[in-house]
Coordinates of C-alpha atoms and ligand atoms in Angstrom, one line a residue:
M1 CA 49.4 88.7 92.8
R2 CA 45.6 89.3 92.7
R3 CA 43.9 87.2 90.0
G4 CA 43.4 89.4 86.9
W5 CA 45.9 92.0 88.0
S6 CA 47.7 93.1 84.8
T7 CA 51.2 93.8 86.4
L8 CA 53.3 92.1 88.9
V9 CA 53.6 93.7 92.4
A10 CA 56.6 93.4 94.7
A11 CA 55.6 91.3 97.7
R12 CA 57.6 93.3 100.3
V13 CA 55.9 96.6 99.5
F14 CA 52.3 95.3 98.9
P15 CA 50.5 94.1 102.0
A16 CA 48.5 90.9 101.8
R17 CA 44.7 91.4 102.3
Q18 CA 41.7 89.2 103.1
G19 CA 40.6 87.2 100.1
M20 CA 43.7 87.8 97.9
V21 CA 44.9 84.9 95.7
I22 CA 48.6 85.2 95.6
E23 CA 50.8 83.4 93.0
T24 CA 54.5 83.6 93.7
D25 CA 55.9 81.1 91.2
S26 CA 53.7 81.5 88.0
E27 CA 55.3 81.4 84.6
K28 CA 55.0 85.2 84.4
V29 CA 56.7 85.6 87.8
Q30 CA 59.5 83.3 86.7
E31 CA 60.0 85.2 83.4
S32 CA 60.2 88.4 85.3
R33 CA 62.7 87.1 87.8
K34 CA 64.8 85.8 84.9
S35 CA 64.8 89.2 83.2
I36 CA 65.8 91.0 86.4
L37 CA 68.6 88.5 87.0
E38 CA 69.9 89.0 83.5
L39 CA 69.8 92.8 84.0
L40 CA 71.8 92.3 87.3
L41 CA 74.3 90.2 85.5
S42 CA 74.7 92.7 82.7
D43 CA 76.8 94.7 85.2
H44 CA 78.4 92.0 87.2
P45 CA 81.9 90.6 87.1
N46 CA 80.6 87.0 86.8
A47 CA 83.8 85.8 88.3
C48 CA 82.3 82.8 90.0
M49 CA 85.4 80.6 89.3
T50 CA 87.6 82.6 91.7
C51 CA 84.9 84.3 93.8
Q52 CA 84.9 83.6 97.5
A53 CA 81.1 83.5 97.6
T54 CA 80.9 80.6 95.1
G55 CA 78.8 77.9 96.6
D56 CA 77.2 80.3 99.1
C57 CA 76.0 83.0 96.8
E58 CA 72.3 83.8 96.3
L59 CA 72.8 85.5 92.9
Q60 CA 74.7 82.5 91.6
E61 CA 72.1 80.1 92.9
L62 CA 69.2 82.1 91.4
A63 CA 71.0 82.5 88.1
Y64 CA 71.5 78.7 88.0
R65 CA 67.9 77.9 89.0
H66 CA 66.5 80.3 86.3
R67 CA 69.0 79.3 83.6
V68 CA 70.0 82.9 83.2
K69 CA 72.2 84.0 80.3
P70 CA 74.9 86.1 81.8
D71 CA 75.5 88.0 78.5
A72 CA 71.9 88.6 77.6
Y73 CA 72.4 92.4 78.0
P74 CA 76.0 93.3 77.3
G75 CA 76.8 96.9 78.2
E76 CA 78.8 99.2 80.4
R77 CA 80.4 97.8 83.6
H78 CA 81.5 99.4 86.8
R79 CA 85.1 99.6 87.7
H80 CA 85.0 100.2 91.4
P81 CA 88.3 99.7 93.2
V82 CA 88.5 96.2 94.8
D83 CA 89.5 95.8 98.4
S84 CA 90.6 99.4 98.8
D85 CA 89.3 99.7 102.4
P86 CA 92.2 99.2 104.8
N87 CA 90.3 97.5 107.6
P88 CA 91.5 94.1 108.8
Y89 CA 88.1 92.3 108.8
L90 CA 86.0 93.0 105.8
H91 CA 86.7 92.6 102.1
I92 CA 84.8 95.1 99.9
D93 CA 84.2 94.6 96.2
M94 CA 81.3 96.8 95.1
N95 CA 81.5 95.6 91.5
K96 CA 79.6 92.6 92.8
C97 CA 76.9 94.6 94.6
V98 CA 73.3 94.0 93.5
L99 CA 72.0 97.1 95.4
C100 CA 69.7 95.0 97.6
R101 CA 70.3 97.3 100.6
R102 CA 70.5 94.5 103.1
C103 CA 73.8 95.9 104.4
I104 CA 72.2 99.3 105.0
R105 CA 69.3 97.6 106.9
A106 CA 71.6 95.3 108.8
C107 CA 73.8 98.2 109.9
H108 CA 70.8 100.4 110.8
D109 CA 68.3 97.8 112.2
V110 CA 70.7 95.4 114.0
Q111 CA 73.7 97.4 114.9
G112 CA 72.2 100.9 114.9
A113 CA 75.4 102.2 113.4
D114 CA 74.2 103.6 110.0
I115 CA 77.5 103.3 108.2
W116 CA 76.4 102.2 104.8
T117 CA 74.2 104.4 102.5
K118 CA 73.1 104.5 98.9
V119 CA 74.7 107.3 96.9
G120 CA 74.4 108.5 93.2
R121 CA 71.7 108.1 90.7
G122 CA 71.0 105.6 87.8
F123 CA 74.0 103.7 86.7
E124 CA 76.2 105.6 89.2
Q125 CA 74.1 104.4 92.1
R126 CA 76.3 102.5 94.6
I127 CA 76.7 101.6 98.3
S128 CA 79.1 103.8 100.1
T129 CA 80.0 105.2 103.5
A130 CA 79.4 108.9 104.1
F131 CA 81.9 111.0 102.1
E132 CA 83.4 107.7 100.9
L133 CA 85.4 107.5 104.2
P134 CA 87.2 104.3 105.1
L135 CA 85.0 102.1 107.3
Q136 CA 87.1 102.8 110.4
D137 CA 86.8 106.6 110.0
A138 CA 83.1 106.4 109.2
G139 CA 82.5 104.9 112.7
C140 CA 82.1 101.2 111.7
E141 CA 82.0 99.0 114.8
F142 CA 83.1 95.9 112.9
C143 CA 80.3 93.8 114.1
G144 CA 80.3 92.1 110.6
H145 CA 76.5 92.0 110.2
C146 CA 76.7 93.6 106.8
A147 CA 78.9 90.8 105.6
D148 CA 76.6 88.2 107.1
F149 CA 73.6 89.7 105.3
C150 CA 75.2 90.5 101.9
P151 CA 73.9 87.9 99.4
V152 CA 77.0 88.1 97.2
D153 CA 80.7 88.8 97.7
A154 CA 80.4 92.6 97.7
I155 CA 80.9 92.8 101.5
G156 CA 82.6 89.6 102.7
F157 CA 85.0 88.4 105.4
R158 CA 88.7 88.5 104.9
A159 CA 89.3 85.3 106.9
G160 CA 89.7 82.2 104.8
R161 CA 89.7 84.1 101.5
Y162 CA 91.5 82.2 98.8
E163 CA 92.2 79.4 101.2
V164 CA 89.0 77.5 101.7
R165 CA 85.8 77.2 99.6
A166 CA 82.2 77.4 101.1
W167 CA 81.6 73.7 100.6
E168 CA 84.7 72.7 102.5
L169 CA 83.6 74.4 105.7
R170 CA 81.9 72.5 108.5
K171 CA 79.3 74.4 110.5
G172 CA 78.8 74.0 114.2
T173 CA 76.6 76.0 116.6
T174 CA 77.9 77.0 119.9
I175 CA 77.7 79.6 122.6
C176 CA 80.2 82.5 122.2
L177 CA 83.1 82.3 124.6
Q178 CA 84.0 85.9 124.9
C179 CA 81.7 87.0 127.7
P180 CA 78.8 85.6 129.8
M181 CA 76.0 87.0 127.7
G182 CA 75.4 83.6 126.1
C183 CA 75.1 84.7 122.4
G184 CA 74.6 81.9 120.0
A185 CA 77.3 81.6 117.3
V186 CA 77.9 79.4 114.2
Y187 CA 81.5 78.5 113.7
D188 CA 82.8 77.6 110.2
T189 CA 85.7 75.3 110.6
H190 CA 88.2 73.7 108.2
K191 CA 90.8 71.1 109.1
G192 CA 90.1 71.6 112.8
K193 CA 90.5 75.4 112.7
V194 CA 87.9 78.1 113.1
V195 CA 87.8 80.1 109.8
T196 CA 84.8 82.5 110.2
V197 CA 82.1 83.1 112.9
H198 CA 78.5 84.0 112.2
G199 CA 75.6 84.9 114.6
D200 CA 73.1 82.2 115.3
F201 CA 69.7 83.4 114.2
E202 CA 68.0 80.7 116.3
A203 CA 69.7 81.8 119.5
P204 CA 67.3 83.7 121.8
A205 CA 70.0 85.8 123.5
N206 CA 71.2 87.5 120.3
T207 CA 69.0 86.3 117.3
G208 CA 71.9 86.5 114.9
A209 CA 73.7 89.5 116.2
L210 CA 77.3 89.4 117.4
C211 CA 79.7 92.0 118.7
K212 CA 83.2 92.6 117.2
V213 CA 84.9 90.5 119.8
G214 CA 82.5 87.6 119.4
R215 CA 82.8 87.8 115.6
F216 CA 86.5 88.3 115.1
N217 CA 88.4 87.4 118.3
Y218 CA 88.7 83.7 117.8
N219 CA 92.3 83.0 116.8
F220 CA 93.1 82.0 120.4
V221 CA 91.1 78.8 119.6
N222 CA 93.4 78.0 116.6
T223 CA 96.7 78.6 118.4
P224 CA 99.0 75.5 118.7
H225 CA 100.0 76.7 122.2
R226 CA 96.6 75.8 123.7
L227 CA 96.7 73.2 126.5
Q228 CA 95.7 69.9 125.1
S229 CA 95.2 68.1 128.4
A230 CA 95.2 68.7 132.2
F231 CA 98.6 68.7 134.0
V232 CA 99.3 67.3 137.4
R233 CA 102.4 68.3 139.5
G234 CA 104.5 65.3 140.7
P235 CA 106.2 64.9 144.1
S236 CA 109.3 66.8 143.0
G237 CA 107.2 69.7 141.5
E238 CA 107.4 68.7 137.8
Q239 CA 104.3 68.9 135.7
A240 CA 103.0 65.9 133.7
P241 CA 99.9 65.6 131.4
A242 CA 97.1 63.7 133.0
P243 CA 93.5 62.7 132.0
M244 CA 91.0 65.3 133.0
H245 CA 89.0 63.1 135.3
A246 CA 92.2 62.2 137.2
A247 CA 93.2 65.9 137.6
L248 CA 89.7 66.8 138.8
D249 CA 89.7 63.9 141.3
L250 CA 93.1 65.1 142.7
A251 CA 92.0 68.7 142.9
A252 CA 88.7 67.7 144.7
A253 CA 90.6 65.6 147.2
K254 CA 93.2 68.4 147.9
L255 CA 90.5 71.0 148.3
A256 CA 88.5 68.8 150.7
E257 CA 91.7 68.2 152.7
I258 CA 92.4 71.9 153.0
V259 CA 88.8 72.9 153.9
E260 CA 88.7 70.1 156.5
K261 CA 91.9 71.3 158.1
H262 CA 91.6 75.1 157.8
G263 CA 88.0 75.9 157.0
G264 CA 86.5 77.4 153.9
S265 CA 88.2 80.8 154.2
A266 CA 91.5 79.0 153.4
V267 CA 90.5 78.4 149.8
G268 CA 89.1 80.6 147.0
I269 CA 88.0 80.4 143.3
V270 CA 89.2 82.8 140.6
A271 CA 87.4 82.1 137.4
G272 CA 88.6 82.9 133.9
G273 CA 87.0 85.5 131.8
M274 CA 85.4 83.3 129.2
L275 CA 82.7 81.3 130.9
T276 CA 79.0 81.5 130.5
N277 CA 76.6 83.0 133.1
E278 CA 75.5 79.5 134.1
E279 CA 79.1 78.4 134.7
Y280 CA 79.8 81.4 136.9
Y281 CA 76.6 80.6 138.8
L282 CA 77.7 77.0 139.3
L283 CA 81.2 78.1 140.4
Q284 CA 79.8 80.3 143.2
K285 CA 77.5 77.5 144.2
L286 CA 80.6 75.3 144.5
A287 CA 82.5 77.9 146.5
R288 CA 79.7 78.8 148.9
G289 CA 77.8 75.4 149.1
A290 CA 80.6 72.8 148.9
L291 CA 83.7 74.6 150.0
R292 CA 81.9 77.0 152.5
S293 CA 84.0 79.9 151.1
N294 CA 83.0 83.4 150.0
N295 CA 86.4 83.9 148.3
V296 CA 85.1 83.9 144.7
D297 CA 86.0 86.3 141.9
N298 CA 86.8 86.4 138.2
V299 CA 89.3 87.8 135.8
A300 CA 87.9 89.9 132.9
G301 CA 89.4 91.4 129.8
P302 CA 89.0 95.2 129.4
W303 CA 86.1 94.8 126.9
Q304 CA 84.2 92.7 129.4
L305 CA 84.5 94.9 132.5
P306 CA 81.1 96.7 132.2
L307 CA 79.4 93.3 131.9
Y308 CA 81.3 91.8 134.8
E309 CA 80.7 94.6 137.1
G310 CA 77.0 94.0 136.8
L311 CA 77.3 90.3 137.0
S312 CA 79.7 90.3 139.9
S313 CA 77.4 92.6 142.0
A314 CA 74.4 90.4 141.1
L315 CA 76.1 87.3 142.3
G316 CA 77.7 89.1 145.3
W317 CA 81.2 88.3 144.1
G318 CA 84.3 89.9 145.6
A319 CA 82.4 90.3 148.9
Ligands
SF4_401 S1 79.2 87.3 93.9 FE1 78.2 85.4 93.3 S2 77.5 85.6 91.2 FE2 79.0 87.2 91.6 S3 81.0 86.4 91.0 FE3 80.7 85.9 93.2 S4 79.8 83.8 93.2 FE4 79.6 84.7 91.1
SF4_402 S1 80.5 96.0 110.3 FE1 78.7 96.5 111.5 S2 78.9 98.7 112.0 FE2 80.4 98.2 110.4 S3 79.3 98.7 108.5 FE3 78.9 96.5 108.8 S4 77.0 96.4 110.0 FE4 77.7 98.5 110.1
SF4_403 S1 74.1 93.7 101.0 FE1 75.8 93.5 99.5 S2 74.7 93.3 97.5 FE2 73.2 94.2 98.9 S3 73.4 96.4 98.7 FE3 74.8 95.8 100.4 S4 76.8 95.5 99.4 FE4 75.3 95.5 97.8

């Protein structure tokens, strides 16, 4: 705020200029924030005890920090239907919405999908899809960005709901496994299982964005049927678990033996569909440089084919 200015101005619509003295936390600013929060809470369920966002809610945090009285302005409340959208990924409760428009901007600026919009006037103003269509019919791509950006539990993830609280989750950054683009992801885990996935805003490949597959297709990580160790086949053909280094040593020795006896064209490498660009590059180096074989290819899921076609031709695979 400029010194001597009689009213407060909103920072995001008032550009900073040379010589301005800006106070962002004066007593007047704090009072104003508190009043705005009290007005927001006048039409809010204030159901923090059972709300999925508790512990990770910006409204709750600000109300606590400013010692807000939730019942300072008792009045009319909205009665929007809760969780009426039939999609399998996102839980919608617009009674908790604070009309910040982050979902609209995330959908427009990050995904370019323009699914959410503001409708109505005054007290009836709310966030909705066009013609109040279900998300699927409105063209939602289920990237989940709106849920990532929503500061409250108006748009949230279904996964882990009523099973695990925000403070019980462990966060770990990783590279998304679903394709070789190398997007950074943050995995929320609980008791060794992945609960939710968020985009990593620090990752240069995606700066916070994820596709539907990277965001929601993670249950294969949690399945109890995953291999827990390498297996080595014994002399009579039976498989037995073995330490990874022993299995790798054996595979290397066998490959060297075959190449020695029959040449590089006798062996080939078929990679899985969930490796990074760098791992695919190393595999083709292994095939061409160490095994002297051009027999190298990969297996991709249907959603990955456009990516793999480009990658395969760049690396000269399948030649
Ligand atoms: S959205 Fe936040 S403030 Fe609202 S009920 Fe949930 S935790 Fe409480
Ligand atoms: S999930 Fe993605 S496409 Fe769908 S409304 Fe949210 S931001 Fe838009
Ligand atoms: S981001 Fe959440 S709180 Fe903000 S307008 Fe959208 S639904 Fe409402």
